[in-house]
Coordinates of C-alpha atoms and ligand atoms in Angstrom, one line a residue:
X1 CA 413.5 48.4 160.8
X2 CA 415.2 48.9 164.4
X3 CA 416.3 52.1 163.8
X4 CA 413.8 54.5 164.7
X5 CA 414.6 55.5 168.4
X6 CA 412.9 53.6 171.4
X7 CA 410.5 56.2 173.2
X8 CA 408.9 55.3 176.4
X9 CA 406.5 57.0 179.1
X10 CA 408.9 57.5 182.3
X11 CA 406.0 57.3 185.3
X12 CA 408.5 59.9 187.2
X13 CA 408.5 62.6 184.6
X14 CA 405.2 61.6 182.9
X15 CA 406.7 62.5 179.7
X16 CA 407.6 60.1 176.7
X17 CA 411.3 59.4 176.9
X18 CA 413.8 58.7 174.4
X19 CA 415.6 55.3 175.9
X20 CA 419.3 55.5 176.3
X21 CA 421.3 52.9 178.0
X22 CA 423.0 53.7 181.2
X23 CA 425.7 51.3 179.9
X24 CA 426.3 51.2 176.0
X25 CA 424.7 48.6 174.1
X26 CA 423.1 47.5 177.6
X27 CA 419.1 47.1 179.1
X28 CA 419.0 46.4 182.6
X29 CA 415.5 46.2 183.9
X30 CA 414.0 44.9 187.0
X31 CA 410.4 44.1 187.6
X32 CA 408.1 43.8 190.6
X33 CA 407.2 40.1 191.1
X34 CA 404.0 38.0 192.4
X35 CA 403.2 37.7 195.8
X36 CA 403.4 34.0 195.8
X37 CA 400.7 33.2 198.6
X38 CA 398.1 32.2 195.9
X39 CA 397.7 31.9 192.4
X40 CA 397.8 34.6 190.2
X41 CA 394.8 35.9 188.1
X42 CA 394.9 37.1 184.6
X43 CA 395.2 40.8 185.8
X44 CA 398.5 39.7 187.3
X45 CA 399.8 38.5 184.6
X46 CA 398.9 41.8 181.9
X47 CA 401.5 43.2 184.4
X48 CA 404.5 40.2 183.0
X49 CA 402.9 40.1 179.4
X50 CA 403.6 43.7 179.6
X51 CA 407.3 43.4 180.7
X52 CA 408.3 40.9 178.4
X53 CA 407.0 43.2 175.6
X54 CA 409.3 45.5 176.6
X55 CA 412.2 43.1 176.8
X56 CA 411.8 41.4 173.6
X57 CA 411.4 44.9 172.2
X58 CA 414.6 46.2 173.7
X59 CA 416.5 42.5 172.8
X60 CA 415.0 43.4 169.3
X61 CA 416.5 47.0 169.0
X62 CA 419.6 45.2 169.8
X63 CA 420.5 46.2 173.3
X64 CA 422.2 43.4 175.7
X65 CA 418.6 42.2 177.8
X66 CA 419.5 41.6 181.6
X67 CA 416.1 41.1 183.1
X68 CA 415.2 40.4 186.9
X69 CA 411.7 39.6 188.0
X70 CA 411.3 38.9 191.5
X71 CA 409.4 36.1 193.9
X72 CA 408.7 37.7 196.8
X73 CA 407.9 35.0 199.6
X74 CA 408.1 37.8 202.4
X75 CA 406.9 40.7 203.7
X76 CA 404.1 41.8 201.4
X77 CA 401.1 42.7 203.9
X78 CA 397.1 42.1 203.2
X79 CA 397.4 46.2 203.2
X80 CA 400.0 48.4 201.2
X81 CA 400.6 49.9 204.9
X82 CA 402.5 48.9 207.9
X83 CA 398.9 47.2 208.8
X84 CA 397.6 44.2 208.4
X85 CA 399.3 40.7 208.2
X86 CA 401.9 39.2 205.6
X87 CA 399.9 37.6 203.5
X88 CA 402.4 34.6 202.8
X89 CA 401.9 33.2 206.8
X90 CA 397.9 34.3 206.8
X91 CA 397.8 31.4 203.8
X92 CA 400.4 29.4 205.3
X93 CA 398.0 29.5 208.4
X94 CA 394.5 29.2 206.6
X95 CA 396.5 26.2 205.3
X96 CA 397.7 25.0 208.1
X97 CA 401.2 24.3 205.6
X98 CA 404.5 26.0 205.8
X99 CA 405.2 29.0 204.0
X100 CA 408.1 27.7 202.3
X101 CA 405.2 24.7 201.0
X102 CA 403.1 27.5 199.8
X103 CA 405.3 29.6 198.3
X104 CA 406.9 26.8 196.0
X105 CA 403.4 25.7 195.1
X106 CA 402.5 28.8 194.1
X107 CA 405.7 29.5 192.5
X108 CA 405.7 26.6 190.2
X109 CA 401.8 27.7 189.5
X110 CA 403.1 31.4 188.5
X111 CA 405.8 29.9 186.6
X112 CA 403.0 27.6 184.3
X113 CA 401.4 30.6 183.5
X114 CA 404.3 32.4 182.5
X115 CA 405.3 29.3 180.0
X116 CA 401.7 29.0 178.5
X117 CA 401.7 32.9 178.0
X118 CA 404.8 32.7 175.7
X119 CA 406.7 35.1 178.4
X120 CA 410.7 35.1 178.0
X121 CA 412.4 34.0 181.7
X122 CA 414.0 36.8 183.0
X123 CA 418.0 36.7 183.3
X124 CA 417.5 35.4 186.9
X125 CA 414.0 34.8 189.3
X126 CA 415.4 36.7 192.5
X127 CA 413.5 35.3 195.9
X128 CA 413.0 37.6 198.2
X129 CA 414.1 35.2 201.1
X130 CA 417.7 34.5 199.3
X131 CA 418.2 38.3 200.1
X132 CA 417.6 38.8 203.8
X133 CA 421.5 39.0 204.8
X134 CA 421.6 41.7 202.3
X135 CA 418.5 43.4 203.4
X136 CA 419.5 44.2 206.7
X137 CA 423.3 45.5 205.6
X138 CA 421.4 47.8 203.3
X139 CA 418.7 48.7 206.2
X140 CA 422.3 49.1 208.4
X141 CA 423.5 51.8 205.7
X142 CA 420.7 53.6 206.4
X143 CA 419.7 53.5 209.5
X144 CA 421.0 56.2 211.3
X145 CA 420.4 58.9 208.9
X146 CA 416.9 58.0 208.0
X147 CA 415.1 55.5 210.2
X148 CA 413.9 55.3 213.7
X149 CA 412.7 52.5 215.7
X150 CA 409.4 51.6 217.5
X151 CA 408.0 49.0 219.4
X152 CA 406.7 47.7 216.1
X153 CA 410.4 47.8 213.7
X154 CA 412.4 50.1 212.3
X155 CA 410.8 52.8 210.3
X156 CA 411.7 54.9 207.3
X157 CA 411.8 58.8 207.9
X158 CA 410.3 60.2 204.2
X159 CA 410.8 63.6 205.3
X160 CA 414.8 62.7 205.0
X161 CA 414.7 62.5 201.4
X162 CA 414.1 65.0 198.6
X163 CA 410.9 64.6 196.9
X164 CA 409.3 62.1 198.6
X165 CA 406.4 60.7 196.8
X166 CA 407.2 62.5 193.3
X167 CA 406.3 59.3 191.6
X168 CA 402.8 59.0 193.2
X169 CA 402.1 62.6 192.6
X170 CA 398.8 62.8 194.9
X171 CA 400.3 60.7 197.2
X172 CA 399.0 63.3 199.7
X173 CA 395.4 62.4 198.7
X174 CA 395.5 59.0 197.4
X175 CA 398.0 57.4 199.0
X176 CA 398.2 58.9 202.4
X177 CA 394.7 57.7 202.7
X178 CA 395.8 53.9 201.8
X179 CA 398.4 54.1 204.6
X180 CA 397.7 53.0 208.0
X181 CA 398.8 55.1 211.2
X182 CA 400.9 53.1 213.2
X183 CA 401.4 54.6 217.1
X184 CA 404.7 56.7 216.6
X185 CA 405.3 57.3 213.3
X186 CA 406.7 60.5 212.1
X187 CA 405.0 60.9 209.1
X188 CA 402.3 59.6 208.0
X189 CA 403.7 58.2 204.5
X190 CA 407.0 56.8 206.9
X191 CA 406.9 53.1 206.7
X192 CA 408.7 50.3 208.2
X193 CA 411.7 48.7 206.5
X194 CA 411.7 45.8 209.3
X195 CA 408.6 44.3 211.4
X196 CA 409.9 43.1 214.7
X197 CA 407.8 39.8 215.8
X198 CA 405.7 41.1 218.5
X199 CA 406.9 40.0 221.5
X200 CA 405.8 36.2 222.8
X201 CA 404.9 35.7 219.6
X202 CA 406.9 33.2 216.7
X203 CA 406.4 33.7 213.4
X204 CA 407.6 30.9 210.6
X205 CA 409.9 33.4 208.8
X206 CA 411.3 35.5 211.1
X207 CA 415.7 36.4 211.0
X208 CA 417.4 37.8 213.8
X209 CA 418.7 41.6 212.8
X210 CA 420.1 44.4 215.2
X211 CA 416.6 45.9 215.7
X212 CA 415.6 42.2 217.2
X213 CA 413.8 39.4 215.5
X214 CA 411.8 39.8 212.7
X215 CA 411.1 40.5 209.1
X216 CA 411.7 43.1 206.0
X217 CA 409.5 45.4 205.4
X218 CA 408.2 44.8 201.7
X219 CA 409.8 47.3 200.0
X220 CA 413.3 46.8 201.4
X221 CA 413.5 43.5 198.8
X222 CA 412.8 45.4 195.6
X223 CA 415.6 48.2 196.6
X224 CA 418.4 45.7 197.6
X225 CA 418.0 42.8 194.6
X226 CA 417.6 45.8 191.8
X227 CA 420.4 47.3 193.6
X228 CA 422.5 43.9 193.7
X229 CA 421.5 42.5 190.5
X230 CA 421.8 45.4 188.5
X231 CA 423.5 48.4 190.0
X232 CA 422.2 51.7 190.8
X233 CA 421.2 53.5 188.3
X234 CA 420.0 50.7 186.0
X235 CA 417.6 51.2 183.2
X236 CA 413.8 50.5 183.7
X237 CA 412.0 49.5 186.3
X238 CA 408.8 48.1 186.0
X239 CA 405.1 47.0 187.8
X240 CA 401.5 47.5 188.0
X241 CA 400.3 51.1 188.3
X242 CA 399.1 50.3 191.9
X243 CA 402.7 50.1 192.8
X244 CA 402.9 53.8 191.5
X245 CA 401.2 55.1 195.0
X246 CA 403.1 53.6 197.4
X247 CA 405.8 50.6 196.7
X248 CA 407.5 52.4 193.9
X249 CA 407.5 55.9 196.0
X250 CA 409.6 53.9 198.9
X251 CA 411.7 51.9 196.9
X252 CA 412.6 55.2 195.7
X253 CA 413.1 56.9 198.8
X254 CA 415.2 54.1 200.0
X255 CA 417.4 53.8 197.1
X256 CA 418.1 57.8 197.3
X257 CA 419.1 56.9 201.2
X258 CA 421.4 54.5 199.8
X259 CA 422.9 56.2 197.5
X260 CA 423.1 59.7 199.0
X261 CA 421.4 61.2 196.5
X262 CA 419.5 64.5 196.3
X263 CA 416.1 65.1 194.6
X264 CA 413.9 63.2 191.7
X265 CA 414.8 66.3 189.1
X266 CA 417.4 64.0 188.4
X267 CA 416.0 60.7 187.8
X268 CA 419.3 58.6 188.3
X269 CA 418.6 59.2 192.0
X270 CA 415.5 57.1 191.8
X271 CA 418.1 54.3 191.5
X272 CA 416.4 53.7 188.1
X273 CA 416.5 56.1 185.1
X274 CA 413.1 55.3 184.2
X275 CA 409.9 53.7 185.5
X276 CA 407.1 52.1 183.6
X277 CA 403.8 50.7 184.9
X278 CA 401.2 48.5 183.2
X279 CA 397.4 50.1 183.8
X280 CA 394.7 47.3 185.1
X281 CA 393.0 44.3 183.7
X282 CA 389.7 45.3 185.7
X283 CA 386.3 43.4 185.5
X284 CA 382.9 45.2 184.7
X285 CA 382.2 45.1 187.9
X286 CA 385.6 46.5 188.7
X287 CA 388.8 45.5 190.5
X288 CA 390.3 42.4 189.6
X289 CA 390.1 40.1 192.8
X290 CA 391.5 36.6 193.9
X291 CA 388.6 36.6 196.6
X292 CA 385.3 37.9 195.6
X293 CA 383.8 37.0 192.1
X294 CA 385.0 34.3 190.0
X295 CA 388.8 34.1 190.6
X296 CA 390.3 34.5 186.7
X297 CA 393.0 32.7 187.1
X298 CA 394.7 31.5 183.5
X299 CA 393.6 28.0 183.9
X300 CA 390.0 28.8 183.9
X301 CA 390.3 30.4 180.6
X302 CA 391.7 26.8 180.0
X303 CA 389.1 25.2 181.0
X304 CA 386.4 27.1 179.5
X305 CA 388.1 26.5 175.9
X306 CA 390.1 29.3 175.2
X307 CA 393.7 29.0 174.5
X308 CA 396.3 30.8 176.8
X309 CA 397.4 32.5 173.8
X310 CA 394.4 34.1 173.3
X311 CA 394.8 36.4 176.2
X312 CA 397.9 37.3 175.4
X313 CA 396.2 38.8 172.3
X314 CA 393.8 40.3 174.4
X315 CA 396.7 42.1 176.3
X316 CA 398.3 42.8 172.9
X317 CA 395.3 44.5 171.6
X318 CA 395.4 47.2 173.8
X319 CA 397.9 49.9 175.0
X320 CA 399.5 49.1 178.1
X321 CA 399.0 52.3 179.7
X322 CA 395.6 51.6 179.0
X323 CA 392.9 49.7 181.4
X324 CA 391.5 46.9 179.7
X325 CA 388.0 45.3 180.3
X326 CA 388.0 41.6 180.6
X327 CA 384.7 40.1 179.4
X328 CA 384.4 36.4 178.0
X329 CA 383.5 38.4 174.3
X330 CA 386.5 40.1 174.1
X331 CA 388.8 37.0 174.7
X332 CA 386.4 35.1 172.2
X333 CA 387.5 37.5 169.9
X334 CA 391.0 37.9 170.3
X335 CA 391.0 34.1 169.8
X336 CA 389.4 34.6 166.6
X337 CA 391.6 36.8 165.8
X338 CA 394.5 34.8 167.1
X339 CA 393.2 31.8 164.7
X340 CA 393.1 34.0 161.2
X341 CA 396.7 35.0 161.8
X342 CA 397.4 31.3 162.7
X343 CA 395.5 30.4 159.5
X344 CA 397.5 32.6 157.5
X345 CA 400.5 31.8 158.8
X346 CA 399.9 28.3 158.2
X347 CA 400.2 28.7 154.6
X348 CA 403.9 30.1 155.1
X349 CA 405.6 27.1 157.0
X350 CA 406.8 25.2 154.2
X351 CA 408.5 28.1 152.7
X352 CA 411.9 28.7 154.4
X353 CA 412.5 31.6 155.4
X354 CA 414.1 34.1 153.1
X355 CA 415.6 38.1 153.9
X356 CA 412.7 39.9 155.1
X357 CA 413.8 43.6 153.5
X358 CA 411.7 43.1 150.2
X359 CA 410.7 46.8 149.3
X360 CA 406.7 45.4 149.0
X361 CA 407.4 44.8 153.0
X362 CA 408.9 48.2 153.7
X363 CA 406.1 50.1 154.8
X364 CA 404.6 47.6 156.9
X365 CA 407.9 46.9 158.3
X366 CA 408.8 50.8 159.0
X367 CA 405.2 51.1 160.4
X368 CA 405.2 48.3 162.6
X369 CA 409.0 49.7 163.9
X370 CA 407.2 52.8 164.6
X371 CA 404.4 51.4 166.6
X372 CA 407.0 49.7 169.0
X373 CA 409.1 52.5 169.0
X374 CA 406.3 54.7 170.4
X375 CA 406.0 53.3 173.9
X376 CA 405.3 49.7 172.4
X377 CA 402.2 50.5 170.7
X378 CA 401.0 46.7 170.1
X379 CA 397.4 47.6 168.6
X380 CA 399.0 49.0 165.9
X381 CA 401.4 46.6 165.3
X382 CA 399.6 44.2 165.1
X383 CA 397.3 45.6 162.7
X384 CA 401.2 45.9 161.0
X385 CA 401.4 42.3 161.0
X386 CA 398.2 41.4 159.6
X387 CA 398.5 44.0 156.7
X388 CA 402.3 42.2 155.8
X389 CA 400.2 39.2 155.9
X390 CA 397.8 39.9 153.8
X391 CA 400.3 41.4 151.4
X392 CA 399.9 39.1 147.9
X393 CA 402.0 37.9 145.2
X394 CA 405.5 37.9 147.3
X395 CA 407.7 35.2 147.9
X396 CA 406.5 33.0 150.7
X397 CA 409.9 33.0 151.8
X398 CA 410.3 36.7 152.5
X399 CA 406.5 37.1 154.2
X400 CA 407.8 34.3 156.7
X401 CA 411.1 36.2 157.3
X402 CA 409.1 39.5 157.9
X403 CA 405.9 37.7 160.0
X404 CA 408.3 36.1 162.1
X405 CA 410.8 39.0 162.4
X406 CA 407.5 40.6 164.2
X407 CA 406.3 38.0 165.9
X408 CA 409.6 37.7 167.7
X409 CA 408.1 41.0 169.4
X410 CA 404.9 40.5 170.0
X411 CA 405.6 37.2 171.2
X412 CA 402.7 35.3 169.9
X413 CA 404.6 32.1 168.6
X414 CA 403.2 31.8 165.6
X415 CA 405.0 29.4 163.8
X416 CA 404.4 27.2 166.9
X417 CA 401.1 27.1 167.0
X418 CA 398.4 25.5 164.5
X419 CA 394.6 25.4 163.6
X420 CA 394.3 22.6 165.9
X421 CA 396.6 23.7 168.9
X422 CA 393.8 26.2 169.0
X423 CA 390.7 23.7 169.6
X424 CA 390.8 23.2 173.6
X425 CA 388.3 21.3 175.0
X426 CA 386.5 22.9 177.8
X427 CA 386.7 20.8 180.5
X428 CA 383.3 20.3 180.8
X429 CA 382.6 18.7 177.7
X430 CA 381.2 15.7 177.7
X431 CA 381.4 14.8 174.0
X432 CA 384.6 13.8 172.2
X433 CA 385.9 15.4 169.0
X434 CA 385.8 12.1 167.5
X435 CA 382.0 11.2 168.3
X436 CA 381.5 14.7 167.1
X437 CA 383.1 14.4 163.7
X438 CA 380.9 11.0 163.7
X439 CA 377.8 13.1 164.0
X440 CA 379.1 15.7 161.4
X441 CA 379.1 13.1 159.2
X442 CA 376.0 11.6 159.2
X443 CA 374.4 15.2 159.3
X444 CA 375.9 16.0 156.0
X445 CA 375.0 12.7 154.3
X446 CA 371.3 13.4 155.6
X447 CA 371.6 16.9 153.9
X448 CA 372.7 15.9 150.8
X449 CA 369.6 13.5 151.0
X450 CA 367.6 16.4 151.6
X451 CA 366.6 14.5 155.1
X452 CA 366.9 18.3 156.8
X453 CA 364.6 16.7 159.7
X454 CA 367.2 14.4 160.8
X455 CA 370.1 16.9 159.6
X456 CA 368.0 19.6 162.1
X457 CA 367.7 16.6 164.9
X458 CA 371.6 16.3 164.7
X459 CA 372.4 19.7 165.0
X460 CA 370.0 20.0 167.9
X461 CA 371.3 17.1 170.1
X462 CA 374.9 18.3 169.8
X463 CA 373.8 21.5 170.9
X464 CA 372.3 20.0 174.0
X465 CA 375.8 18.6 174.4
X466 CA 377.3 22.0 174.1
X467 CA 378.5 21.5 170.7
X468 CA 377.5 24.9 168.3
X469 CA 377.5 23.3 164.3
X470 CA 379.1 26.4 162.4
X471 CA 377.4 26.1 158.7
X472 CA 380.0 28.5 156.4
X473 CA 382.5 29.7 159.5
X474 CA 384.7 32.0 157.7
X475 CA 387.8 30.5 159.2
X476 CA 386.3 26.9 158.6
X477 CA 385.6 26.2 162.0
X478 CA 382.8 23.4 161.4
X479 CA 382.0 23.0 164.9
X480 CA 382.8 24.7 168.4
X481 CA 382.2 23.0 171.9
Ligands
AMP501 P1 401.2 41.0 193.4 O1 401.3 39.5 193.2 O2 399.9 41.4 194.1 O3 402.4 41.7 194.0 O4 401.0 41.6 191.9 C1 401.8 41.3 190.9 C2 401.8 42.3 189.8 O5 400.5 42.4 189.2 C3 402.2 43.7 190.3 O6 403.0 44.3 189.3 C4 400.8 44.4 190.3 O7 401.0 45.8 190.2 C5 400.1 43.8 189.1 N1 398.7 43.8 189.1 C6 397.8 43.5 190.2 N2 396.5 43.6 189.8 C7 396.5 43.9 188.5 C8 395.5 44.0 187.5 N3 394.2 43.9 187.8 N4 395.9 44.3 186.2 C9 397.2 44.5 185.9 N5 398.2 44.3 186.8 C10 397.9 44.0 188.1
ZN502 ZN1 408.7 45.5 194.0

């Protein structure tokens, strides 16, 4: 089932691309991290479900998986520009803690989500501030050919490099407009690959360099740990489609410094061979943000009842190059989707687990193989998996070997999970399950005495309590908080 050949969307070409390894048998890939100066919301995190698809995907087609995500604890300003401040010291400030306090805490916070959302750890977390020695050799190698220096740091000259802003493609409407001028600059898409401290001022993280104190520019990290980790050119590189306009575009321009390359027609000179980017999580009202609205942050799903797993359906259930509404109806039902397939797969956990190539599974198997193999089509997979499961008089044995051969993809852990894992109580609550059944109870003994004015009272006053009683639930849910 792994044979059909692994096509994916290269953002630089815009053109679906068979995947072949740089190095046989080999996937290196290297993703753009969280900003850890706050928690992460759920749109955040489409951007790692989406990465780990991929991985599993190429782990499951065989190849050698070395992933690297990034922390990056420096450098990454309240603007995509040269403006504005790092955002790790404005919390660290508001906070009146050190960065290195805040950026653990949020670390560790980053790193819950990532557990609860079934996400593989990568090969190695890479922080940005293990890196700074080799930031500035790298900003060294450079220097003189493409940078120049200002009051304000050292700057990188995008008119020294072949197809600047290829990846961006309006980057001369779009992103331009996102850039700040800064007093000097050359170009208006130039951008600075160190910040000097201004003078009389100390910053918590600053590092001496030869263009004074100081710290990287944000896009310097990305270039020098891909670059260290996994070699120039390495596979796939990966991040939200924001970092289409402007990150990805200098990471580029900086790794063709680096490498002395000439022009994007050759995509090796990007220092990656091909570049993939998740599309948004937005809200009706429109850009996911951590300030404004309520902050969706993976624990509040938690606390409102819905399992973590439950978004990762949500995710699943649509394209990754395609946005995806959030709305609390959507994740209800991805969670009752979530539940049948746990249901089902229920049933299969006492059989062991058998040789999944059964010629009743074939087609399901072939057209599942073909959904990931088409720029990891999860919606229809998916649909793949529930058709295997619904597939009747097989051999338990061979429908767990095929369900979990699929869910080793899609990442859903379903042989982990059960009916009841399902069931969170939203923090609210005020009821216990217990006191619930309690009430169940004596509603159905004053049914079956045909007492339907205290079997009505019942149902009202767990109502009140938040409790919704679920006569004939499908899925035999009797009761949801
Ligand atoms: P940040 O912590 O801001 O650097 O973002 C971490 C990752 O989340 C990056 O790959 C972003 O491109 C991605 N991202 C940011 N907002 C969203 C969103 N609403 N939906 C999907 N991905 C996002
Ligand atoms: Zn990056």
């Amino acid at each position: 089932m792994t044979d059909t050949p692994l096509k994916l969307f290269n953002s630089l070409t815009r053109e679906l691309e068979e995947f072949i390894p740089v190095h046989p048998g080999e996937a290196r890939v290297y993703s753009c991290g969280p900003t850890v100066y706050n928690y992460p919301h759920i749109g955040n995190m489409r951007a790692y479900v989406f990465a780990d698809i991929l991985g599993r995907t190429l782990s499951w087609k065989g190849y050698d998986l070395t992933h690297i995500i990034n922390i990056t604890d420096v450098g990454h300003l309240t603007d995509d520009g040269d403006a504005g401040e790092d955002k790790m010291e404005k919390m660290a400030a508001q906070k009146a803690q050190s960065i290195w306090d805040i950026a653990q805490h949020y670390t560790e916070a980053y790193w819950a989500d990532v557990k609860a959302l079934n996400i593989r750890e990568p090969a190695k977390w890479s922080v940005a501030t293990d890196y700074i020695d080799e930031m500035i050799d790298f900003a060294k190698g450079i220097a003189d050919k493409h940078c120049y220096e200002l009051d304000s740091g050292l700057y990188f000259d995008v008119s020294t490099v072949a197809d600047y802003g290829r990846l961006a493609r309006a980057v001369t409407e779009e992103g331009e407009g996102r850039i700040d001028t800064v007093e000097g600059k050359r170009n208006a898409a130039d951008f600075a690959i160190w910040r000097k401290t201004p003078a009389g001022e100390t910053r918590q993280m600053e590092w001496d360099s030869p263009w004074g104190k100081g710290a990287p520019g944000w896009h310097l990290e990305c270039s020098v740990m891909g670059e260290k980790l996994l070699g120039f050119p390495f596979d796939i590189h990966t991040g939200g489609i924001d970092h289409r306009e402007i990150h990805h575009p200098n990471e580029i321009a900086q790794n063709q410094a680096f490498c002395g390359c000439g022009g994007l027609d050759e995509a090796t000179h990007s220092g990656a061979k091909i570049w993939m980017h998740n599309n948004f999580l937005v809200e009706r009202s429109g850009k996911m943000s951590k300030s404004s609205g309520e902050f969706l942050r993976l624990q509040l799903l938690v606390d409102k009842g819905y399992h973590p797993l439950a978004y990762r359906m949500m995710c699943l259930q649509a394209h990754y190059r395609s946005e995806l509404e959030f709305s609390w109806e959507g994740l209800g039902a991805a969670l009752t989707r979530l539940k049948r397939i746990v249901m089902a797969v229920e049933r299969l956990k006492d059989a062991a687990s058998g040789a999944p190539d059964h010629p009743k599974f074939a087609p399901l198997r072939e057209k599942f193989a073909a959904a990931m193999a088409d720029d990891l089509n999860t919606p229809i997979a998916l649909v793949a998996l529930e058709e295997a499961l619904a597939v009747k008089k097989v051999d338990a044995g061979v429908k767990r070997a095929v369900i979990e051969e699929m869910d080793a993809v899609l990442g859903l852990g379903l042989f982990d999970l059960s009916r009841g894992d399902l069931r969170l109580r939203p923090r609210d609550a005020t009821i216990t399950e217990e006191e619930i059944e309690a009430e169940l109870i004596r509603r159905k003994e004053a049914r079956v005495a045909k007492d339907f004015t205290t079997s009505d009272a019942i149902r009202e006053s767990l109502g009140e309590k938040g409790v919704e009683v679920m006569d004939g639930d499908p899925l035999g849910w009797d009761w949801k908080l």
